[in-house]
Coordinates of C-alpha atoms in Angstrom, one line a residue:
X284 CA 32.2 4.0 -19.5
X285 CA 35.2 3.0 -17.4
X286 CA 36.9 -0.1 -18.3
X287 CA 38.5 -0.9 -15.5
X288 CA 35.0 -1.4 -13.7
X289 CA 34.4 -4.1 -15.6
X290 CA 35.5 -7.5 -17.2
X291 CA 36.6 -6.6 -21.1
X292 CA 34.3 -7.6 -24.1
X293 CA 34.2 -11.4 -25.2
X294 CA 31.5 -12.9 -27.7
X295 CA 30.3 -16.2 -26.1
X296 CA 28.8 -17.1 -29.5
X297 CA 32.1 -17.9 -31.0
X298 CA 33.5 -19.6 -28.4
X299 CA 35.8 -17.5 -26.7
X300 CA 36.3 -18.0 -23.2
X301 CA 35.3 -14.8 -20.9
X302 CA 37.5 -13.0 -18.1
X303 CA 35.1 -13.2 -14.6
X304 CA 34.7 -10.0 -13.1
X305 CA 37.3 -9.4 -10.2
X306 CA 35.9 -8.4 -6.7
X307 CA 36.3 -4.7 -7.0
X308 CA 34.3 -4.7 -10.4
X309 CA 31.5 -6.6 -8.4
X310 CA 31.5 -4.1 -5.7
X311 CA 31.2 -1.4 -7.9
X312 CA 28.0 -3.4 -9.5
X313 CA 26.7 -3.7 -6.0
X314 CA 27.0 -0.8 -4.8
X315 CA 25.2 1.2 -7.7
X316 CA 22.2 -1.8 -6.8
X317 CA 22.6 -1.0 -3.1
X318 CA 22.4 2.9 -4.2
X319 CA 19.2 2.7 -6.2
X320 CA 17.6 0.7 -3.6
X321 CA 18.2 3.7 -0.8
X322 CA 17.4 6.1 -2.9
X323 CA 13.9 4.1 -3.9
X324 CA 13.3 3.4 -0.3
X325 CA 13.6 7.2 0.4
X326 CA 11.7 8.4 -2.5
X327 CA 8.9 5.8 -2.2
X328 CA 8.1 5.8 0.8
X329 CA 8.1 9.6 1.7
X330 CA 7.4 11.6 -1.7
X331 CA 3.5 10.4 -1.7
X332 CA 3.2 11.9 1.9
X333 CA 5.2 14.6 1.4
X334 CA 3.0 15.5 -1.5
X335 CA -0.2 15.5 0.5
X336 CA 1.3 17.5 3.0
X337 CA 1.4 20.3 0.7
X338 CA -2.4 20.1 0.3
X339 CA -3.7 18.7 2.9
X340 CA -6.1 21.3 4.9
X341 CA -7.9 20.5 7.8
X342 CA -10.3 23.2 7.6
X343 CA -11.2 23.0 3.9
X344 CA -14.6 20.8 3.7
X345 CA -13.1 19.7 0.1
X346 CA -9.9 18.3 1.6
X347 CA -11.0 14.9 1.1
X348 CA -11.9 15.1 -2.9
X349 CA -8.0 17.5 -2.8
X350 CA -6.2 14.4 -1.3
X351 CA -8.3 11.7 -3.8
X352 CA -7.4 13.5 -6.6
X353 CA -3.9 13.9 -5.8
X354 CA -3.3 10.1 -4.6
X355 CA -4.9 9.1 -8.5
X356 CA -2.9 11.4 -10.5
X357 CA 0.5 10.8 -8.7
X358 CA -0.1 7.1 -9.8
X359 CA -1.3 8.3 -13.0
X360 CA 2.2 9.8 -13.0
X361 CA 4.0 6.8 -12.3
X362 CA 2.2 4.8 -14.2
X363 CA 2.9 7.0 -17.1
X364 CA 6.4 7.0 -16.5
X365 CA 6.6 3.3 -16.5
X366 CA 5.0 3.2 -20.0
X367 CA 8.4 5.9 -20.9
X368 CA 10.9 3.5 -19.2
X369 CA 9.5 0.5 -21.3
X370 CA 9.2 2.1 -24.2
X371 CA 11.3 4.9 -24.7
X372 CA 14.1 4.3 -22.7
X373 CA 14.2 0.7 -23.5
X374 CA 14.1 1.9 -27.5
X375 CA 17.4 4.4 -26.5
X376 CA 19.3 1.6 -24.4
X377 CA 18.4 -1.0 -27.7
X378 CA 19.4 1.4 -30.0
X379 CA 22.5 3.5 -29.0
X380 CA 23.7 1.2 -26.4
X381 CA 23.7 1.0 -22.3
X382 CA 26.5 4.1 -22.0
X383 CA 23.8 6.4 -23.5
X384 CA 20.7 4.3 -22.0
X385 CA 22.1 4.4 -18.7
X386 CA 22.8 8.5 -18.9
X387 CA 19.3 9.3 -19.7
X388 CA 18.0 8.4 -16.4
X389 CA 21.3 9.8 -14.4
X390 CA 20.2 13.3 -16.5
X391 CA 16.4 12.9 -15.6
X392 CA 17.0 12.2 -11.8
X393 CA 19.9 15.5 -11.8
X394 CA 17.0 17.2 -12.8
X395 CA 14.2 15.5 -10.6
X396 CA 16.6 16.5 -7.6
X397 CA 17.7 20.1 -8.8
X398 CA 14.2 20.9 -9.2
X399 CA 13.5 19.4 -5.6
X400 CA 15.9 21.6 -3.6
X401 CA 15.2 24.9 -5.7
X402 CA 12.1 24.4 -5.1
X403 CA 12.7 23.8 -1.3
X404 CA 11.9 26.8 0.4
X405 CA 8.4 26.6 -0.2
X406 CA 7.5 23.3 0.9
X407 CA 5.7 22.6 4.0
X408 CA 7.6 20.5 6.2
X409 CA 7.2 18.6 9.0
X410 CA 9.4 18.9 12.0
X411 CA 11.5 15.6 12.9
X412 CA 10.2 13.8 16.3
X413 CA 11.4 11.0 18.2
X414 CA 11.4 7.4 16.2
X415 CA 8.5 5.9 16.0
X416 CA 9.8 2.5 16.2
X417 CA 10.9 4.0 19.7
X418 CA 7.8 4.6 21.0
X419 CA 6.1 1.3 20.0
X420 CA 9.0 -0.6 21.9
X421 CA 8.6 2.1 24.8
X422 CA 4.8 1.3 24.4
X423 CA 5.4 -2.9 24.6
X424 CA 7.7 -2.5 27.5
X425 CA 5.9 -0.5 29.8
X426 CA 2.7 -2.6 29.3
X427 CA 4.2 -5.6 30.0
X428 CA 5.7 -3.9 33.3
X429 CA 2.4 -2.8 34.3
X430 CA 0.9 -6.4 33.3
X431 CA 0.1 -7.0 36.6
X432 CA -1.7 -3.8 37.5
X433 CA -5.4 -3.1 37.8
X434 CA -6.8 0.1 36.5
X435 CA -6.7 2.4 39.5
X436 CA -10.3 4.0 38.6
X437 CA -13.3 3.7 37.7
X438 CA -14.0 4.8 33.9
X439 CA -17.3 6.1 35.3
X440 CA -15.1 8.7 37.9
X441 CA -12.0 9.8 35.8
X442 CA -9.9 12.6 38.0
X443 CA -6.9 14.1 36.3
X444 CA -4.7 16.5 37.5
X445 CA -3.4 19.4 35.2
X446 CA 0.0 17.7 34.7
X447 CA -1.2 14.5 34.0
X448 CA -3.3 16.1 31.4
X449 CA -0.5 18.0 29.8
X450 CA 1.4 15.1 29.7
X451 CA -0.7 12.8 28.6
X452 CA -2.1 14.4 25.6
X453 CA -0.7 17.9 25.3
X454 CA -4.0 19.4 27.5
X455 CA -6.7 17.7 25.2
X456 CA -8.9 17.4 27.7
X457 CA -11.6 15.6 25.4
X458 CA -8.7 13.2 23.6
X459 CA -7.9 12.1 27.3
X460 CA -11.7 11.2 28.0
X461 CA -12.1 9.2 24.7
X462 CA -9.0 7.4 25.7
X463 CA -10.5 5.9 29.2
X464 CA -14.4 6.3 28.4
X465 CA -16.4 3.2 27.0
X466 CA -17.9 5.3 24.4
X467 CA -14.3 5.3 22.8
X468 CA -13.3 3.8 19.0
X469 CA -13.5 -0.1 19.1
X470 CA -9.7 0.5 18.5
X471 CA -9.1 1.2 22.3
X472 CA -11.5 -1.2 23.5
X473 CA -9.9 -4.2 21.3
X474 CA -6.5 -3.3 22.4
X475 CA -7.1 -2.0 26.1
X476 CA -4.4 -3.9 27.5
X477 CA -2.1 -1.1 25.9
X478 CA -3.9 1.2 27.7
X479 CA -1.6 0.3 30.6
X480 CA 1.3 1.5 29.4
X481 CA -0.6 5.0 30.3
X482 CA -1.0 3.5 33.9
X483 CA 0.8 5.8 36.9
X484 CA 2.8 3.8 38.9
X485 CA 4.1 6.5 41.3
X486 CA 2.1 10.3 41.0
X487 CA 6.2 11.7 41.2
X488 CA 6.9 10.0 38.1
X489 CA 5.1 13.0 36.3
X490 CA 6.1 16.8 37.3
X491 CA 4.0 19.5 38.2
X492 CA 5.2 20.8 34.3
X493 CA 3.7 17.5 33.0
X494 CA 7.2 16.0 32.0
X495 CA 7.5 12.5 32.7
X496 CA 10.9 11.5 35.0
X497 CA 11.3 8.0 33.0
X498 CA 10.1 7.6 29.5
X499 CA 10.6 4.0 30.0
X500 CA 8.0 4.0 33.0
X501 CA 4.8 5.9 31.2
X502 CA 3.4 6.8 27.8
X503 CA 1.1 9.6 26.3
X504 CA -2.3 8.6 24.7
X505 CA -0.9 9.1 21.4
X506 CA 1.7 6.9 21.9
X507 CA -0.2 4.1 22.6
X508 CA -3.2 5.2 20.3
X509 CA -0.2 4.9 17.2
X510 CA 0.7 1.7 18.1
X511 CA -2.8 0.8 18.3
X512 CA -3.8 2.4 14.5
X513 CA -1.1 0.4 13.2
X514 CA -1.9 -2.8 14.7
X515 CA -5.6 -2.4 13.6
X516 CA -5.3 -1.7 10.3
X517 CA -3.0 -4.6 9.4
X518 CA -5.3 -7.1 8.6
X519 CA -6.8 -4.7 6.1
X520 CA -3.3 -4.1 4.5
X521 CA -2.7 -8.4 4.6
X522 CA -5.9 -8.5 1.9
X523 CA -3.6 -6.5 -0.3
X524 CA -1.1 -8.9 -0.5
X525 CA -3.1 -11.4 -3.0
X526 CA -3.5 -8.7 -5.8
X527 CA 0.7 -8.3 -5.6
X528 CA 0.6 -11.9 -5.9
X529 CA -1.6 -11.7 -9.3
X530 CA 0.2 -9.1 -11.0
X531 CA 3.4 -11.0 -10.1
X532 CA 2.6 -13.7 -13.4
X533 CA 4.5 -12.0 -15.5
X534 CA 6.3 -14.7 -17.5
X535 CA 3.3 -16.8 -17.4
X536 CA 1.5 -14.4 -19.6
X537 CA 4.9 -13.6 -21.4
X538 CA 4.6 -17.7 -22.3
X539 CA 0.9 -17.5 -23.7
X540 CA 1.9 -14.2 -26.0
X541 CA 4.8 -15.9 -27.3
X542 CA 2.9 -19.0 -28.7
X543 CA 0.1 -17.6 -29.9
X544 CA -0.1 -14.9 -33.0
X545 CA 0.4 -11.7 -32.3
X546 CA 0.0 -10.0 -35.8
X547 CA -1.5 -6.9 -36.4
X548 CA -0.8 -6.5 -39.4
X549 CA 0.3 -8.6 -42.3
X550 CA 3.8 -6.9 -41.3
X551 CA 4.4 -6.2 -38.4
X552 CA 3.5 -8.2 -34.5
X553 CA 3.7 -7.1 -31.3
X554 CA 6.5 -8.2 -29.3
X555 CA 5.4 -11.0 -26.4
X556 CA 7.5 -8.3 -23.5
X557 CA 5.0 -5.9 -25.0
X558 CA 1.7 -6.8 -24.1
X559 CA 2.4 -5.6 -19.9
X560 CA 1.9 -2.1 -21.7
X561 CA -2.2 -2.9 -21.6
X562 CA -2.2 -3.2 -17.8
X563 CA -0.4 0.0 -18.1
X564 CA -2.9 1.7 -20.6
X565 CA -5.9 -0.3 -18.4
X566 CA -5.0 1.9 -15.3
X567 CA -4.6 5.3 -17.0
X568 CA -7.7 5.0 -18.9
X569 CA -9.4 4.2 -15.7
X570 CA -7.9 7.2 -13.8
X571 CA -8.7 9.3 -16.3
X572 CA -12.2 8.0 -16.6
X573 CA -12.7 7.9 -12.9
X574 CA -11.1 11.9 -12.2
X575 CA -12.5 13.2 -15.0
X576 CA -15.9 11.8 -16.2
X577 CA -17.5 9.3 -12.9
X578 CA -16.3 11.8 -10.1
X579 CA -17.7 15.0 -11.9
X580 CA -21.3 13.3 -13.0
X581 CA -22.1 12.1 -10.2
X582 CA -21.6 15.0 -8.2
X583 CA -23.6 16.9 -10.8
X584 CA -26.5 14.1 -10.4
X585 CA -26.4 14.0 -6.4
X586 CA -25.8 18.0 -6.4
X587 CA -22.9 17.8 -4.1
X588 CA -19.6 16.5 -3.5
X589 CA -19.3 12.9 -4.3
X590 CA -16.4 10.3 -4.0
X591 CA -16.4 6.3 -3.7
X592 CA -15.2 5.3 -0.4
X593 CA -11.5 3.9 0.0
X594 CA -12.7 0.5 1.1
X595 CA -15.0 0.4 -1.4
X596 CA -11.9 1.2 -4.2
X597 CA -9.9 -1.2 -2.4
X598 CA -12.5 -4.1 -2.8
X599 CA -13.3 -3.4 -6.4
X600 CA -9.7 -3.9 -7.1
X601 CA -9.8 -7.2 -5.4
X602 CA -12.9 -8.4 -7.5
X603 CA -11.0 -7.2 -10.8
X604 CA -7.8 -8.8 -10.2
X605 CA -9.8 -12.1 -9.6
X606 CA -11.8 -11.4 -12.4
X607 CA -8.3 -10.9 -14.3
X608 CA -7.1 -15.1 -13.1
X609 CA -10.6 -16.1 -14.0
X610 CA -10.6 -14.7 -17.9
X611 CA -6.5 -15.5 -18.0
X612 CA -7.9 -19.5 -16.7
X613 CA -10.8 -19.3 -19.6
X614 CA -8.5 -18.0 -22.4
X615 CA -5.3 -20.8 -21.4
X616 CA -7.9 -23.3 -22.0
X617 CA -8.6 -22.5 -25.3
X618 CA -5.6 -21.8 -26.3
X619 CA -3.7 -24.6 -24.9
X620 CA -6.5 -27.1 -26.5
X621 CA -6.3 -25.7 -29.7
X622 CA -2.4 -25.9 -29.8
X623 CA -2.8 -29.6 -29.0
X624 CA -5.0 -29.9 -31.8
X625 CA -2.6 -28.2 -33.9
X626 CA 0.1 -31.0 -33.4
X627 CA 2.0 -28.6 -31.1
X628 CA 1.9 -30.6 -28.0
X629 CA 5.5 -31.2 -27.6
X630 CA 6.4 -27.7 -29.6
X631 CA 6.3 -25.0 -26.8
X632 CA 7.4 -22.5 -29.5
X633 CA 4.9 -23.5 -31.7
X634 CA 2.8 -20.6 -32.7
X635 CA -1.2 -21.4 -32.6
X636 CA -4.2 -20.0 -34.6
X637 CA -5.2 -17.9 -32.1
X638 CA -4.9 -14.5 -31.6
X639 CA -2.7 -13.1 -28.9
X640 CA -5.4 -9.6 -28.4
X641 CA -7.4 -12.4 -26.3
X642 CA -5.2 -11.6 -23.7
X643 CA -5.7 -8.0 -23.6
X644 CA -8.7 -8.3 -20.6
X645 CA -6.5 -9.7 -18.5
X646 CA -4.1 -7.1 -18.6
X647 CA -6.5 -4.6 -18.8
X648 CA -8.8 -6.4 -15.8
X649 CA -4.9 -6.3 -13.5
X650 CA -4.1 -2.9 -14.5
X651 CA -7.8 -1.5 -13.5
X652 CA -7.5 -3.6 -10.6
X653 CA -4.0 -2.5 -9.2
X654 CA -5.2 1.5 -9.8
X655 CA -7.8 1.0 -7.6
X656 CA -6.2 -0.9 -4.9
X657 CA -2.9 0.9 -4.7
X658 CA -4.5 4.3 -4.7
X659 CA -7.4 3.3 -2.5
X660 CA -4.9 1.8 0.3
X661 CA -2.3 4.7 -0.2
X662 CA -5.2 6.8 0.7
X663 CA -6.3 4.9 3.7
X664 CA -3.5 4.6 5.1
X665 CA -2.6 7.8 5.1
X666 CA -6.2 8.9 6.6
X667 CA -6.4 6.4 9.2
X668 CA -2.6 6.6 10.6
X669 CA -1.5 10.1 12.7
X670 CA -0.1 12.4 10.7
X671 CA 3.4 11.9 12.6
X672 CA 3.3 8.2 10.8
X673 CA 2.5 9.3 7.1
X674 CA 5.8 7.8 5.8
X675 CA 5.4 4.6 7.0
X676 CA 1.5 4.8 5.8
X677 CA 2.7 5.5 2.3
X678 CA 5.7 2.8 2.9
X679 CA 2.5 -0.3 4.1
X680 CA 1.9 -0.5 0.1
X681 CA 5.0 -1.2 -1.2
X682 CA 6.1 -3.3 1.4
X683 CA 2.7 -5.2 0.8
X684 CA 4.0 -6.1 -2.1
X685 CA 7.0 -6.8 -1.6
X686 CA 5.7 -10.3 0.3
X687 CA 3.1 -10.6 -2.1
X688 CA 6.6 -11.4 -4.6
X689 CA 8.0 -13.7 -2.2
X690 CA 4.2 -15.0 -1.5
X691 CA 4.3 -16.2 -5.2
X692 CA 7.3 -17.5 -5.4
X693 CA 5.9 -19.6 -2.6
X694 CA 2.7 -20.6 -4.0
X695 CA 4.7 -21.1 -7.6
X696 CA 7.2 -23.5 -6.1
X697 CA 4.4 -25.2 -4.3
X698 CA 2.7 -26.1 -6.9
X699 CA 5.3 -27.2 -8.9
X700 CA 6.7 -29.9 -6.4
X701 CA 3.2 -31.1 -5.3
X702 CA 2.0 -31.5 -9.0
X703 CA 5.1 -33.3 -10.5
X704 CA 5.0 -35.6 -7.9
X705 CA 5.0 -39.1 -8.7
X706 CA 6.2 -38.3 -12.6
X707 CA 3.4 -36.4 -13.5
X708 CA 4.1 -33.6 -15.6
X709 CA 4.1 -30.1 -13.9
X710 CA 1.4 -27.5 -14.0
X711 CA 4.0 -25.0 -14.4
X712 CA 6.1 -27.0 -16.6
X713 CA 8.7 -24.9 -19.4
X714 CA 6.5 -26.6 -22.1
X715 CA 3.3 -24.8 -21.6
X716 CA 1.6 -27.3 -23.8
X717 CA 2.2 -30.1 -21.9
X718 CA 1.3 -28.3 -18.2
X719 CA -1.5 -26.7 -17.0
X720 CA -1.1 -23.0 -17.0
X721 CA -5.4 -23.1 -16.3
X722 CA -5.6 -25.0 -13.7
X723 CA -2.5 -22.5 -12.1
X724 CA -4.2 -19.5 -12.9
X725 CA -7.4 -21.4 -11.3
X726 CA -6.2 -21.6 -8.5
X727 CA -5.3 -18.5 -7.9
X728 CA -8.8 -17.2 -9.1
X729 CA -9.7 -19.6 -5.9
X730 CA -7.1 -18.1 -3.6
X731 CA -8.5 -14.7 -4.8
X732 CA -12.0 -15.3 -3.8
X733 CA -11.1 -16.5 -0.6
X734 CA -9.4 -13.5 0.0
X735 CA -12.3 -11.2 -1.0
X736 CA -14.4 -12.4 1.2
X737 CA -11.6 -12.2 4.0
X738 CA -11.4 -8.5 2.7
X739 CA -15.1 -8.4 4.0
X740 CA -14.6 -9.4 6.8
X741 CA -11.8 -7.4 7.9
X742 CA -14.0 -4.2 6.7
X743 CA -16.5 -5.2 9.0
X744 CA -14.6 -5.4 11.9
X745 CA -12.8 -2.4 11.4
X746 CA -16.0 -0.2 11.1
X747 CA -16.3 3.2 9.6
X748 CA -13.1 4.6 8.4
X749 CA -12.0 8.3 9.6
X750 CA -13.7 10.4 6.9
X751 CA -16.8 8.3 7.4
X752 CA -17.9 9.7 10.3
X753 CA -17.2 13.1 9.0
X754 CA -19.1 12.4 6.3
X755 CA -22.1 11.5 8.6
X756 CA -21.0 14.3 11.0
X757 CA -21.6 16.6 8.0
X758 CA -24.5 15.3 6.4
X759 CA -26.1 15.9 10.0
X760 CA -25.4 19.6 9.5
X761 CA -23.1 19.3 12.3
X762 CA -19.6 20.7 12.1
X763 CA -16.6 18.9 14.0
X764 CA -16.4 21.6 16.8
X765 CA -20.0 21.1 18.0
X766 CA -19.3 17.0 18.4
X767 CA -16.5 17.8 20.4
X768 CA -18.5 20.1 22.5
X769 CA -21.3 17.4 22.5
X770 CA -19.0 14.7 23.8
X771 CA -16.8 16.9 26.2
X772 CA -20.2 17.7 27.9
X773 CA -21.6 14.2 27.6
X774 CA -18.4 13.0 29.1
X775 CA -17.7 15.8 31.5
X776 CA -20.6 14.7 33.1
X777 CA -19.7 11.4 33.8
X778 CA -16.4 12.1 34.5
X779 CA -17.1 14.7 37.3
X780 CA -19.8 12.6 38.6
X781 CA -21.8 15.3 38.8
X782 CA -19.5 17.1 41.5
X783 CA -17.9 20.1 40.8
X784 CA -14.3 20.0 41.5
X785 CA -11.9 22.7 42.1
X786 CA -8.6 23.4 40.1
X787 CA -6.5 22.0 42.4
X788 CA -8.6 19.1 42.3
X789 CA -8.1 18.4 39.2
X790 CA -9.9 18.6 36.0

């Protein structure tokens, strides 16, 4: 809208040499990218958890179902407003230009923000705390310090005083215990050398108020339990990475749409950019399915509350999106061998006999599969981590793929220089008749597998999730406050020794 932001209008089609943009014009550009980037990174990564702490309830035994359904329709949401951007808002930018195409979306986010803050007052909101990042390097520091140090008891004869126990965990007595027993999570026992960072050094390092003298020198239980959540759930998030690496084929697919015919009627064809919109259409039919029809039978059949576990989601994503490279492999074949056949072999933009709704599957097979995944991981992520760290749960999927992006761009440019090699054509050559788009998408259908059964195996060494042992907790007819008072006598015992001790004792 401003001319001077930019270099004037020149038609390279005739010929006429074009004015390069000056420095200040490209800062301007930049700095609307470097904008939209903050504001995504804000939005993304804390309006899914912000969300769920609006309905998240401890004490509501349907919380879990409240928290599923939310995760699947704020995708649904997205998702949806994906298929507006590509379509509408692409028709609006095609049709009455970038000034109005661009102003659509500065109106829509006016409003997404005016809505926000008017609606402020009645949000929930968490309270800001120290950095987490903070903590972890706090956490690090003072274990290597305390490397060298044995554990000063026994976990058989625990003795705590009252300010060690306020300081430690706020006066949770029973989180304390856990911490230091041998009946604690694997989590503890996997990582116990962090444990030391919870080691006491000098008793005046602690007051008789339970405030610590050096932060530097000793750390809570949930400090070192946070750093522990998030180391243990990162090979479960690193299994993610391959399905970001799948839906990241793009202009592969783009390729195959545009060479083969894509009629559906005698007048009138789908565009080749158009056919992304079934992955799209894949994952909000399955949503819809899944919310509406799956969830509510079989609850009715079982008589009670059902829902799929989030590892279980996050695997049947996996097997879809290899499913998705296996039929995209199986239809390049035929299609590649019947454009040979049609004389088209060195006539990428030859258009073969075949019709382009083959390809429909394996958009619908990548949308499905990237519903399932995303939601399923946004949801266990946000279950497993404390609640403190619900931003950067939300923020582990995004970032996940993120490297899945570069990951491909890896794997693509792998491939490409260890298959040309010694003048052979490319398997990702530009003429996709002459390469091998099926032996590419093969591969990654291999690549896939592998990492399905890695997925496996990083399920079963991470054991049940958080809501799983409610779940058994419940079925048991057991609610959460008698467990705790189960364990805090089982462990009171041992801890004591079987001695009383006084209050000045300790506890």
């Amino acid at each position: 809208m401003i001319p001077q932001a930019r270099p004037p209008y020149c038609n390279q089609l005739d010929g006429e040499s074009c004015k390069h943009p000056t420095g200040s014009q490209y800062a301007i550009l930049l700095s609307s990218f470097m904008l939209i980037s903050i504001g995504a990174g804000g939005i993304r990564s804390c309006s899914l958890a912000f969300g769920a702490d609006q309905l998240g309830q401890i004490n509501n035994p349907n919380n879990k179902r409240v928290l599923e359904k939310y995760f699947s329709w704020y995708y649904t949401s997205i998702v949806v407003s994906l298929l507006i951007a590509f379509s509408v808002i692409v028709y609006i930018q095609d049709k009455a230009g970038w000034k109005v195409g661009f102003l659509v979306p500065v109106i829509l986010m006016f409003l997404s923000a005016l809505s926000f803050f008017v609606a402020s007052p009645l949000y929930i909101k968490q309270k800001a705390d120290m950095s987490l990042l903070t903590n972890f390097a706090r956490v690090i520091v003072v274990c290597i310090k305390n490397r060298n140090i044995a554990f000063p008891f026994e976990e058989s004869n625990l003795s705590f005083s009252e300010a060690e126990i306020k300081f430690f965990c706020g006066g949770n007595i029973l989180q304390l215990l856990h911490f230091w027993s041998d009946e604690n999570a694997v989590i503890s026992f996997l990582f116990r050398f962090l444990n030391k960072a919870c080691i006491i050094r000098n008793p005046d390092d602690i007051t008789p108020e339970g405030v610590v003298s050096n932060t530097w020198s000793l750390c809570t239980v949930e400090q070192v339990e946070a750093l522990k959540v998030l180391i243990r759930v990162m090979p479960l998030w690193s299994s993610s990475i391959m399905i970001s690496v799948n839906l990241s084929q793009g202009t592969f697919q783009l390729l195959q749409a545009g060479s083969m015919n894509r009629h559906i009627t005698p007048g009138f064809q789908l565009p080749a950019g158009s056919f992304t919109m079934f992955a799209i259409i894949g994952a909000i039919v399955w949503l819809v399915l899944y919310d509406r029809i799956i969830i509510p039978l079989a609850s009715k059949i079982r008589g009670k509350p059902f829902s799929v576990g989030v590892k279980v989601r996050m695997g049947a994503g996996l097997f879809c999106s290899f499913l998705g490279m296996v039929v995209a492999a199986i239809v390049e074949h035929f299609r590649r061998r019947k454009a040979i056949e049609s004389g088209y072999y060195n006539n990428p933009a030859g258009v073969v006999n075949m019709s382009a709704m083959w390809l429909v599957p394996q958009h619908v097979l990548i949308g499905v599969a990237e519903a399932l995944n995303v939601i399923a991981s946004n949801e266990f992520f946000y279950s497993e981590l404390p609640k403190r760290m619900a931003s950067i749960a939300v923020a582990l999927s995004g970032l996940g793929m993120g490297v899945g992006s570069l990951l491909a761009s890896l794997i693509l440019s792998t491939v490409n220089n260890v298959t040309k090699s010694g003048g052979k054509e490319s398997w990702i050559s530009s003429n996709i008749n002459t390469g091998h788009y099926e032996s590419y998408y093969w591969l990654l259908a291999v690549l896939s597998s592998v990492n399905l059964l890695y997925f496996v195996l990083c399920c079963w060494a991470y054991g049940p999730c958080a809501d799983q042992g409610l779940s058994k907790l419940q079925d048991g007819g057991k609610d959460d406050k008698d467990l705790k008072e189960e364990e805090l006598h089982k462990l009171g015992n041992g801890v004591t020794n079987g001695e009383e001790k006084s209050e000045e004792d300790g506890v």
